[in-house]
Every structure is written in C-alpha cells, then in structure tokens.
mmCIF file with all atom_site columns, N, CA and C in Angstrom:
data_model
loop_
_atom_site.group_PDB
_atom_site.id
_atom_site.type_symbol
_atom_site.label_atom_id
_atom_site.label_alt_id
_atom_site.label_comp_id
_atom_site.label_asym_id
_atom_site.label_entity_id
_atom_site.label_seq_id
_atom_site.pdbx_PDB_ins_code
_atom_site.Cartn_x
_atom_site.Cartn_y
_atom_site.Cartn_z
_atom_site.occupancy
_atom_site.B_iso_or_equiv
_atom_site.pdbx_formal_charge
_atom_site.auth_seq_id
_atom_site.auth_comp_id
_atom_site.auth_asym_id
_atom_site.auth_atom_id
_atom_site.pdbx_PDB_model_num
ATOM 1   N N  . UNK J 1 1  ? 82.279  69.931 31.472 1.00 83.00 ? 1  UNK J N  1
ATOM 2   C CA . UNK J 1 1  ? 83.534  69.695 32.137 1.00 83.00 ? 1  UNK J CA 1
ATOM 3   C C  . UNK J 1 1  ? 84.018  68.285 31.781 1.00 83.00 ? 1  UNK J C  1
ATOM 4   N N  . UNK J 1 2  ? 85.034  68.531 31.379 1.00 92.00 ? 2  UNK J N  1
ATOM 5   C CA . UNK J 1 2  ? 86.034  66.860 31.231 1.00 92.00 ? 2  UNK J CA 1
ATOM 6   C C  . UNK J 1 2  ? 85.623  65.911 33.064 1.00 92.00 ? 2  UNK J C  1
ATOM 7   N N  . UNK J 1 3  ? 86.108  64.764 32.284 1.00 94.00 ? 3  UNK J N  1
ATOM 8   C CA . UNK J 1 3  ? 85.514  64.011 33.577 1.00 94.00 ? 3  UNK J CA 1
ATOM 9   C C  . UNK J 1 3  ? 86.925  62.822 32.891 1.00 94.00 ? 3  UNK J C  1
ATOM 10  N N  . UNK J 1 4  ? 87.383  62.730 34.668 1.00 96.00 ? 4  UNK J N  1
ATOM 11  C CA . UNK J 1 4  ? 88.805  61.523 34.279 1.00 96.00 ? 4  UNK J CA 1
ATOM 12  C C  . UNK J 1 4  ? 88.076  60.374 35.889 1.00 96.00 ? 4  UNK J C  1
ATOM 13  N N  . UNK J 1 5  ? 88.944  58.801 35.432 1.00 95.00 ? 5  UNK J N  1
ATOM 14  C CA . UNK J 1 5  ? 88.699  58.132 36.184 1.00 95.00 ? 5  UNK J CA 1
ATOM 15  C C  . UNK J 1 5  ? 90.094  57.495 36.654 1.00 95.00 ? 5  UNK J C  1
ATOM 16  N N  . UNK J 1 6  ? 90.143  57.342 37.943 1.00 96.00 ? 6  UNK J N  1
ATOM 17  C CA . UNK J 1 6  ? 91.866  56.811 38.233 1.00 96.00 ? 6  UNK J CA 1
ATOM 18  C C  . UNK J 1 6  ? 91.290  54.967 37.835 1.00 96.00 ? 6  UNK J C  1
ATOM 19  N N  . UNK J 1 7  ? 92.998  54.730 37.594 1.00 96.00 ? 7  UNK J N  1
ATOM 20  C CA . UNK J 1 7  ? 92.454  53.417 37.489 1.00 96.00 ? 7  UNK J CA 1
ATOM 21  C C  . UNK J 1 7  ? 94.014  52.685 37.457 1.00 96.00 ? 7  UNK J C  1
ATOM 22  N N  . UNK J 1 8  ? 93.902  51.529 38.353 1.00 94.00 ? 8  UNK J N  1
ATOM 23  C CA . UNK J 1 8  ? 95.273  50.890 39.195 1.00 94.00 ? 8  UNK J CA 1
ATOM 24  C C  . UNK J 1 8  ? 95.315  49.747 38.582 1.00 94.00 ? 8  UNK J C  1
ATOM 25  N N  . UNK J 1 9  ? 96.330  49.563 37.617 1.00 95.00 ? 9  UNK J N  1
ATOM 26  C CA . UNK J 1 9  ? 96.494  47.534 36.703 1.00 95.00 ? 9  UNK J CA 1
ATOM 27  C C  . UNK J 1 9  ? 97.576  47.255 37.127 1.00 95.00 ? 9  UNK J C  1
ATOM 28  N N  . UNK J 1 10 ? 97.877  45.707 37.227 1.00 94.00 ? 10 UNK J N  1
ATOM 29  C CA . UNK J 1 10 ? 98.852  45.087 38.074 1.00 94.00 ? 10 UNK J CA 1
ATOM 30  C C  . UNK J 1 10 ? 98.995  44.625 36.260 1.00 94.00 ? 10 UNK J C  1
ATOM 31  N N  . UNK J 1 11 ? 100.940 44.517 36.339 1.00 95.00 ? 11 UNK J N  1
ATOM 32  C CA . UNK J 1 11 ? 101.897 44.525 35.334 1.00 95.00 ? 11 UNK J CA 1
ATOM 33  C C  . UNK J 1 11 ? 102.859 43.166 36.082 1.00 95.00 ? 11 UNK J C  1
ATOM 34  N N  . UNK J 1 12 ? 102.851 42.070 35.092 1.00 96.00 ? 12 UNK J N  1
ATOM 35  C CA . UNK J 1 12 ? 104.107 41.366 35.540 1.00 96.00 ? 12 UNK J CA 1
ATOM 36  C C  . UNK J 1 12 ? 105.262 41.240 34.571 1.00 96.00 ? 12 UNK J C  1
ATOM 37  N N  . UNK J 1 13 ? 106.540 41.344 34.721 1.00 96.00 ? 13 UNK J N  1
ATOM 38  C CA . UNK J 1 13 ? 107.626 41.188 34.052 1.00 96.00 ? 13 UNK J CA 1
ATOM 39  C C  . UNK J 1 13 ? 108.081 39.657 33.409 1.00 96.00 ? 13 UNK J C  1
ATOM 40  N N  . UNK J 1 14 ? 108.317 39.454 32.340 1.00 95.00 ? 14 UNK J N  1
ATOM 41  C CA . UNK J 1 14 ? 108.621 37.970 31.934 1.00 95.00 ? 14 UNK J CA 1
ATOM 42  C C  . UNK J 1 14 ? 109.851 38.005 31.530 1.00 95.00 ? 14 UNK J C  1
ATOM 43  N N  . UNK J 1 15 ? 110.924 38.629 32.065 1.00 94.00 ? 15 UNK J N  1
ATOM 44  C CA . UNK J 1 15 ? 112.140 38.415 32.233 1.00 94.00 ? 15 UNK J CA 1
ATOM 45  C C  . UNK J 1 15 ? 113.025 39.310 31.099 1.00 94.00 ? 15 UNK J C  1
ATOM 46  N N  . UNK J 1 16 ? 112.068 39.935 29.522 1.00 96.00 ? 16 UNK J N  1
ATOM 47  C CA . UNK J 1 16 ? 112.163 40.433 28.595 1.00 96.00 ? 16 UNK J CA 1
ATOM 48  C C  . UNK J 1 16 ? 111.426 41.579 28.650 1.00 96.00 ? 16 UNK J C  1
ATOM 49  N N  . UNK J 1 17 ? 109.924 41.948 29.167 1.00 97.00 ? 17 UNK J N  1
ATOM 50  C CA . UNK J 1 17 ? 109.037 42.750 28.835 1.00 97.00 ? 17 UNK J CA 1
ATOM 51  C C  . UNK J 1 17 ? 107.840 42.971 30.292 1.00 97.00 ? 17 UNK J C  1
ATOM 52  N N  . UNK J 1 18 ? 107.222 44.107 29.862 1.00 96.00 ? 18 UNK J N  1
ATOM 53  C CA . UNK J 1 18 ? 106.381 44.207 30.886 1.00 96.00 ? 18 UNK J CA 1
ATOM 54  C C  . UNK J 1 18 ? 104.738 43.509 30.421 1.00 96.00 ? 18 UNK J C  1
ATOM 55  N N  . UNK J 1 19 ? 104.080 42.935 30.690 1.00 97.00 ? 19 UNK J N  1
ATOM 56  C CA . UNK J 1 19 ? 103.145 42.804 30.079 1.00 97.00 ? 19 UNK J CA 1
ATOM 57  C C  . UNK J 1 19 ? 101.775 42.131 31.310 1.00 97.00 ? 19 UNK J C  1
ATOM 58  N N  . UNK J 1 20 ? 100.456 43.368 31.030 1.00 96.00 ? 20 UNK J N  1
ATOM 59  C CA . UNK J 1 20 ? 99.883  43.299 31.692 1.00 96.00 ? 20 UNK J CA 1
ATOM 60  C C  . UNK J 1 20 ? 99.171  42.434 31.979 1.00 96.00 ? 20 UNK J C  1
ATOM 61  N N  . UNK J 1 21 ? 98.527  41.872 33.007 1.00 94.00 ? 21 UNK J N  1
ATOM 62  C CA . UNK J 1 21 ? 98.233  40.818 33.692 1.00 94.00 ? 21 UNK J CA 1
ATOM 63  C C  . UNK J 1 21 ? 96.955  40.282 34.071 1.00 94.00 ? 21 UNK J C  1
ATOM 64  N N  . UNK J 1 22 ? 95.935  41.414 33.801 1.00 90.00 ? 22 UNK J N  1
ATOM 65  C CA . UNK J 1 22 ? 94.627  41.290 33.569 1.00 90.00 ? 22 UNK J CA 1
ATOM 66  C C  . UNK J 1 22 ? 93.811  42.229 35.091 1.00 90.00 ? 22 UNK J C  1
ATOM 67  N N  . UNK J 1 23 ? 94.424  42.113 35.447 1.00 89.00 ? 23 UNK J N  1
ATOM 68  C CA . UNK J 1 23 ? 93.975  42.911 37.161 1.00 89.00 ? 23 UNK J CA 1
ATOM 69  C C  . UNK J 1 23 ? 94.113  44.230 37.130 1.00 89.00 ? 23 UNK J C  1
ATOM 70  N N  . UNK J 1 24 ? 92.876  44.748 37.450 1.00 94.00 ? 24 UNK J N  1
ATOM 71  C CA . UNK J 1 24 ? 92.430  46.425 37.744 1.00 94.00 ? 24 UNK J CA 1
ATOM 72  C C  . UNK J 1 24 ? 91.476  47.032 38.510 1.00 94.00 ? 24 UNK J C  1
ATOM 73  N N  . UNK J 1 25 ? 92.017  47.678 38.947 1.00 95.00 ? 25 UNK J N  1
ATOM 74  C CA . UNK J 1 25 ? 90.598  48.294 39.785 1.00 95.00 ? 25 UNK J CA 1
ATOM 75  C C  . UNK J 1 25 ? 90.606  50.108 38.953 1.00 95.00 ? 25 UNK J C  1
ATOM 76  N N  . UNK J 1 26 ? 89.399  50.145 39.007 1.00 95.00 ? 26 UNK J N  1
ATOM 77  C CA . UNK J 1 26 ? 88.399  51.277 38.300 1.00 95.00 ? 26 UNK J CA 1
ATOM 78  C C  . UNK J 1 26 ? 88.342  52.503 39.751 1.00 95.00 ? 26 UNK J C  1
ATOM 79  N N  . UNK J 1 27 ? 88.736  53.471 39.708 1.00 93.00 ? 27 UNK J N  1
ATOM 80  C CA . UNK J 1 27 ? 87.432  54.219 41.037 1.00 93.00 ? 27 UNK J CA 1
ATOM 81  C C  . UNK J 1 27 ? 87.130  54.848 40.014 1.00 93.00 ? 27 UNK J C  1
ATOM 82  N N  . UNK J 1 28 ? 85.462  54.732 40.246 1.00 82.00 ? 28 UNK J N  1
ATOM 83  C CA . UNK J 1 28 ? 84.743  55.494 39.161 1.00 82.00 ? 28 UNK J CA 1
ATOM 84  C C  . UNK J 1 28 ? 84.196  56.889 40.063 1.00 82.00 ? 28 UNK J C  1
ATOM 85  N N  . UNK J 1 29 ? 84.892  57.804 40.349 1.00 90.00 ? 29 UNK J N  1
ATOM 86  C CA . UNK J 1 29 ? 84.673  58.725 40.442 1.00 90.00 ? 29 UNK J CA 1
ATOM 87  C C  . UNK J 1 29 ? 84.616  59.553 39.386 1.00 90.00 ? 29 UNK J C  1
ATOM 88  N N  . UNK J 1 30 ? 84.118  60.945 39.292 1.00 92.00 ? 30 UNK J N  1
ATOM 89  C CA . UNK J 1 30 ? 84.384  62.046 38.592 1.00 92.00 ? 30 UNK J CA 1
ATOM 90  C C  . UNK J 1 30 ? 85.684  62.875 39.057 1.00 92.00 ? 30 UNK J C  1
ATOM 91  N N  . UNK J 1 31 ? 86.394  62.762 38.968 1.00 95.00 ? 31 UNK J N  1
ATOM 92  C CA . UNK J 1 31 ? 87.714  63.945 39.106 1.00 95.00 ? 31 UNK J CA 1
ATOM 93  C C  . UNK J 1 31 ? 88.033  64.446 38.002 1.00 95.00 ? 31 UNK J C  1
ATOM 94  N N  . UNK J 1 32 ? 88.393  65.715 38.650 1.00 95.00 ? 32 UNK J N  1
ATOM 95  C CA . UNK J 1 32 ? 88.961  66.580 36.809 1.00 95.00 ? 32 UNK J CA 1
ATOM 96  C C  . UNK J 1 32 ? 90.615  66.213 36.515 1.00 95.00 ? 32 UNK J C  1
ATOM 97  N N  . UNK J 1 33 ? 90.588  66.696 35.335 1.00 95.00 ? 33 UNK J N  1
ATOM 98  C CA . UNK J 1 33 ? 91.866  66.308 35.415 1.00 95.00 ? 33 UNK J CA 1
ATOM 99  C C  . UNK J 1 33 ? 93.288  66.231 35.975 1.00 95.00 ? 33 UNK J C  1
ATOM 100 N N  . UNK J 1 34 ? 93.364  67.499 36.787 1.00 96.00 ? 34 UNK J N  1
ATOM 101 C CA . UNK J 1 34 ? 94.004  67.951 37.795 1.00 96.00 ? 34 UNK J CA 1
ATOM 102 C C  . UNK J 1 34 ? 93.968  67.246 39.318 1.00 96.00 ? 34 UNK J C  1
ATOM 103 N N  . UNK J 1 35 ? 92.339  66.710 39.420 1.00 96.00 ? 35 UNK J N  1
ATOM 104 C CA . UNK J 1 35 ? 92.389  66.174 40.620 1.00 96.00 ? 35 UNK J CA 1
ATOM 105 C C  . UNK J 1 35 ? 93.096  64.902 40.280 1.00 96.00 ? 35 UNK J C  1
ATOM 106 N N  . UNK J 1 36 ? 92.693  64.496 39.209 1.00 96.00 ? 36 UNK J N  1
ATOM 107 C CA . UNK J 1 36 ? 92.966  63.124 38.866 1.00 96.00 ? 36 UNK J CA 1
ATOM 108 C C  . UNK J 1 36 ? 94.898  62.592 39.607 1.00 96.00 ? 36 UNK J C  1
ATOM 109 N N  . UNK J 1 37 ? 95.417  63.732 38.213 1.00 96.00 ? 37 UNK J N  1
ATOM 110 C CA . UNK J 1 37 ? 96.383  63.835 38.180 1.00 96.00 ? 37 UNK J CA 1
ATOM 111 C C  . UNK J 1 37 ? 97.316  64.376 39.369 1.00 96.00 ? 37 UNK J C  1
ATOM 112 N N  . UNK J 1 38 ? 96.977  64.615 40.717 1.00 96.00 ? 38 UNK J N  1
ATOM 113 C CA . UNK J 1 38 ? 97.691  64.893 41.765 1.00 96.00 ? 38 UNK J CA 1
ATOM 114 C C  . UNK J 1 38 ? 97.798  63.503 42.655 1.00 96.00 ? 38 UNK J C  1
ATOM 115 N N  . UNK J 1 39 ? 96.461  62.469 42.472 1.00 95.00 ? 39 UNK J N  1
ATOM 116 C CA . UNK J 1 39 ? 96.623  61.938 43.259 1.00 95.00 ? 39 UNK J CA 1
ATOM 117 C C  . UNK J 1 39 ? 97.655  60.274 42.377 1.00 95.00 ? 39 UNK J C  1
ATOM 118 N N  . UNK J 1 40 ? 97.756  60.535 41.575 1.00 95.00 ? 40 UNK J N  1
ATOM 119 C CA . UNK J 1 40 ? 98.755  60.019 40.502 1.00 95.00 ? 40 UNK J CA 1
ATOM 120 C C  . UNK J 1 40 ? 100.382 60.491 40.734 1.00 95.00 ? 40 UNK J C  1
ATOM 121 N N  . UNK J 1 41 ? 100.396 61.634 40.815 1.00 94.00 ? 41 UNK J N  1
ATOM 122 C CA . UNK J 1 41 ? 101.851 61.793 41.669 1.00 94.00 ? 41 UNK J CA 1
ATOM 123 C C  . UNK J 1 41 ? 102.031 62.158 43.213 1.00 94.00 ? 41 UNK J C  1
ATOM 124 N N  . UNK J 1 42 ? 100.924 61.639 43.952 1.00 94.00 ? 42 UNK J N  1
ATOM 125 C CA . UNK J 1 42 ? 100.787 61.604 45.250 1.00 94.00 ? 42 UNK J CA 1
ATOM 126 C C  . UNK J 1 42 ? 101.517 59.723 45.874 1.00 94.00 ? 42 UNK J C  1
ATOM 127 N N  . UNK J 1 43 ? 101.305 59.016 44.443 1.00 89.00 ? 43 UNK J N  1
ATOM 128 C CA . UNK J 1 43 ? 101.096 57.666 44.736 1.00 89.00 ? 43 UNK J CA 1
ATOM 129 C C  . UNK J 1 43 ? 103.059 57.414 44.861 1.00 89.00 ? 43 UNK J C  1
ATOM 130 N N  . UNK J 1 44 ? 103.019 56.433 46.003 1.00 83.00 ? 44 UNK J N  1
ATOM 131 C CA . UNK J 1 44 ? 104.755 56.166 46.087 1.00 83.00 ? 44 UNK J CA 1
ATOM 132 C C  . UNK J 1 44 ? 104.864 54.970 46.317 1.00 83.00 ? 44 UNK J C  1
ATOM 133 N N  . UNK J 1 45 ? 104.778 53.743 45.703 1.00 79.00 ? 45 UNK J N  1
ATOM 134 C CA . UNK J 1 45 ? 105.015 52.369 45.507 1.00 79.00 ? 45 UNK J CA 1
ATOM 135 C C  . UNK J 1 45 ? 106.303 52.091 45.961 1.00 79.00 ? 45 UNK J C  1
ATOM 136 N N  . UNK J 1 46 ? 106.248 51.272 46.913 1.00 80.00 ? 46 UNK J N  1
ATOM 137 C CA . UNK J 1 46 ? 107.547 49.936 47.295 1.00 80.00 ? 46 UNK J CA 1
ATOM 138 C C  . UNK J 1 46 ? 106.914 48.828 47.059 1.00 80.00 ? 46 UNK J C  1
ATOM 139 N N  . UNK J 1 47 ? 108.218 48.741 46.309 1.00 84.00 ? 47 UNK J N  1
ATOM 140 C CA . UNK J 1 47 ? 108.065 46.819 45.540 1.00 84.00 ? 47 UNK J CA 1
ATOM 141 C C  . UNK J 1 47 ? 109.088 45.741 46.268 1.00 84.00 ? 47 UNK J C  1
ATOM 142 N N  . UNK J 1 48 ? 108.661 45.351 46.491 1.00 90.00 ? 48 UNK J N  1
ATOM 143 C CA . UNK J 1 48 ? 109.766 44.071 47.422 1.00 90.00 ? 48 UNK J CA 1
ATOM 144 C C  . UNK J 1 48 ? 109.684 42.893 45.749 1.00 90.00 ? 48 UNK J C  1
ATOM 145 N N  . UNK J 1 49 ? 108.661 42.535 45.021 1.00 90.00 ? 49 UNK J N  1
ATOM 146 C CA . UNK J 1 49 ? 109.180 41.568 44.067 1.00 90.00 ? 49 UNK J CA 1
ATOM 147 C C  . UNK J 1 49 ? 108.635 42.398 42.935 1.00 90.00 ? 49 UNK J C  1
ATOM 148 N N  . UNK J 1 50 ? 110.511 42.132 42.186 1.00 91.00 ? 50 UNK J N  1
ATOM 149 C CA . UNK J 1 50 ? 110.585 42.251 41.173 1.00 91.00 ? 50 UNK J CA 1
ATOM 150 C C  . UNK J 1 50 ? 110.385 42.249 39.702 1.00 91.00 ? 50 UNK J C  1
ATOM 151 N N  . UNK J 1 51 ? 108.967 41.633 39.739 1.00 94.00 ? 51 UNK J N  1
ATOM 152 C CA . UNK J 1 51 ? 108.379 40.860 38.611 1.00 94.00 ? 51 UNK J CA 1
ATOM 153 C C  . UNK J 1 51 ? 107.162 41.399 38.459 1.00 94.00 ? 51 UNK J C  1
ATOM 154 N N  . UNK J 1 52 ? 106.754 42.079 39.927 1.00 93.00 ? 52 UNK J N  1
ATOM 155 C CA . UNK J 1 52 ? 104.701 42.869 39.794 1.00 93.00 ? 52 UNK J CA 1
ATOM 156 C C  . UNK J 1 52 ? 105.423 43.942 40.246 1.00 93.00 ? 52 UNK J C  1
ATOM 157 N N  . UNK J 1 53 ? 104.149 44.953 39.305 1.00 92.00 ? 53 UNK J N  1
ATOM 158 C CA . UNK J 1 53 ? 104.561 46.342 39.251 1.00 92.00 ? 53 UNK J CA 1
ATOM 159 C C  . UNK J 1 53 ? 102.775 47.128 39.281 1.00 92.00 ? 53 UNK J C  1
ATOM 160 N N  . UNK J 1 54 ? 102.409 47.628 40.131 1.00 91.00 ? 54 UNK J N  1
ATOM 161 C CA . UNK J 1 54 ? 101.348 48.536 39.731 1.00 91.00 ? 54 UNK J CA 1
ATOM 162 C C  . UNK J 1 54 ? 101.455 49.703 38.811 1.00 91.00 ? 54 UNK J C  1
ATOM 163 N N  . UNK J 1 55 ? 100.598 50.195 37.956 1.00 92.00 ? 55 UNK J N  1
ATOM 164 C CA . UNK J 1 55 ? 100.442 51.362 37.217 1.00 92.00 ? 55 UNK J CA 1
ATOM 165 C C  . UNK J 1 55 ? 98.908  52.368 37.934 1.00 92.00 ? 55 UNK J C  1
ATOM 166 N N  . UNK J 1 56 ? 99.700  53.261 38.152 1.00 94.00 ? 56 UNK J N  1
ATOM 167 C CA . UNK J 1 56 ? 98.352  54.216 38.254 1.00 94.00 ? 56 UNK J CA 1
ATOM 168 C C  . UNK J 1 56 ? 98.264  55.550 37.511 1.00 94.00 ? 56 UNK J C  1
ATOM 169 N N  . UNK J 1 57 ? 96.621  55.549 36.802 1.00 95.00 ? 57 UNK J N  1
ATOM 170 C CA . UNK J 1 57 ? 96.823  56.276 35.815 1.00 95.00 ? 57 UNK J CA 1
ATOM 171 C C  . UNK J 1 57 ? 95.759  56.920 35.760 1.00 95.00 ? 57 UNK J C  1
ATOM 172 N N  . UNK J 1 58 ? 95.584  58.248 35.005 1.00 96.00 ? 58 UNK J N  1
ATOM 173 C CA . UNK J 1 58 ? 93.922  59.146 34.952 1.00 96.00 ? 58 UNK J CA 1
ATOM 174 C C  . UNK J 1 58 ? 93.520  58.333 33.211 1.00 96.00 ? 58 UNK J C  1
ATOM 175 N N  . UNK J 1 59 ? 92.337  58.380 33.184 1.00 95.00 ? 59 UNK J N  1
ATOM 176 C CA . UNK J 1 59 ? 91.613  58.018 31.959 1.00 95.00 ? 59 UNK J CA 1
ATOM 177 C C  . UNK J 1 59 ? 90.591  58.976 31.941 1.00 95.00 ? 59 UNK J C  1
ATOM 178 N N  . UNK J 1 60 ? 90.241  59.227 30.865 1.00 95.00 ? 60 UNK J N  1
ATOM 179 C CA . UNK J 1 60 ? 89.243  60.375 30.023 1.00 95.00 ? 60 UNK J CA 1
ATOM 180 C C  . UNK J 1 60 ? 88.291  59.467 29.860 1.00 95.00 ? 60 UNK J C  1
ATOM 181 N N  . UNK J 1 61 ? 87.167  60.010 30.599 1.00 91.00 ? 61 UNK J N  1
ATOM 182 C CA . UNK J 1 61 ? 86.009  59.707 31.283 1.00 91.00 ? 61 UNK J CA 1
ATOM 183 C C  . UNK J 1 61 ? 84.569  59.898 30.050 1.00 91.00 ? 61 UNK J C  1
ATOM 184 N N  . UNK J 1 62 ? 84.809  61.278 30.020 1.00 80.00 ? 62 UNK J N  1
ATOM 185 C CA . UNK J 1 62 ? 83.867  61.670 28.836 1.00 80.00 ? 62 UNK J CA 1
ATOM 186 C C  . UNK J 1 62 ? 84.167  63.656 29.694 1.00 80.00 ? 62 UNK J C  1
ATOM 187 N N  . UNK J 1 63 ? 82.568  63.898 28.786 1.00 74.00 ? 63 UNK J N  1
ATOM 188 C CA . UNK J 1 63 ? 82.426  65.455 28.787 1.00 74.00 ? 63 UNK J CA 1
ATOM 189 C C  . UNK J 1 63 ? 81.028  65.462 29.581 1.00 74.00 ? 63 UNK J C  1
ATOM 190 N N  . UNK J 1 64 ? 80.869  66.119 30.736 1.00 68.00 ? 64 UNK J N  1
ATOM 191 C CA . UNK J 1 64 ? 79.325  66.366 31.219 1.00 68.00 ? 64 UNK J CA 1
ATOM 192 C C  . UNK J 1 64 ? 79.068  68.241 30.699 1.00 68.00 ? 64 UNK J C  1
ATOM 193 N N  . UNK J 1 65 ? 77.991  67.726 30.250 1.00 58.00 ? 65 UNK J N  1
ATOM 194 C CA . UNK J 1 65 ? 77.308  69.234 30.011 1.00 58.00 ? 65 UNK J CA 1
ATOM 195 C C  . UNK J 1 65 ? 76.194  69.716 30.824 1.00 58.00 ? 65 UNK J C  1
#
C-alpha cells in the first residue's frame, strides 16, 4: 500500500514572489492517499497578514509490503 505524509510549510511573500521560509511541520503518520488528501481540502486558512501563507500538502511516503 502507498503510504503519504501531510506536511504544513510556512511561505513568506517578498513583495514579487512567494518563497519559502524554512518552517514545517511533518505528521508522520501513515495515511493513504485519500486520507491524506481529504484532510488537505478539509483545511480553511484565515490570514490576517499578508505576507505568511501556510501550504498544506500530502507527500509520497514510500510503498509498505
């Protein structure tokens, strides 16, 4: 089974571009891809400043056999 990991990086804007910022958090769970991916469009961000932006995203984990 595919194996995905969510994983949340903070993005700041430099007035031209987005460019990431070095900050992430990992949950190293096993979710499949589906789980992954629900709780990825479950997520609903309000931003009060304009300049930090979170990304949340599934990553391909590996394959367990």
């Amino acid at each position: 089974m595919k194996t995905f990991v969510l994983v949340i990086a903070m993005w700041g804007y430099t007035g031209t571009e987005w460019q990431y910022i070095g900050n992430q958090i990992v949950i190293d769970n096993n979710f499949t891809e589906e789980e992954c991916e629900k709780i990825v469009e479950s997520t609903d961000p309000h931003y009060e400043n304009e300049y930090y932006r979170l990304s949340v995203e599934c990553f391909f984990k590996g394959s367990e056999t």
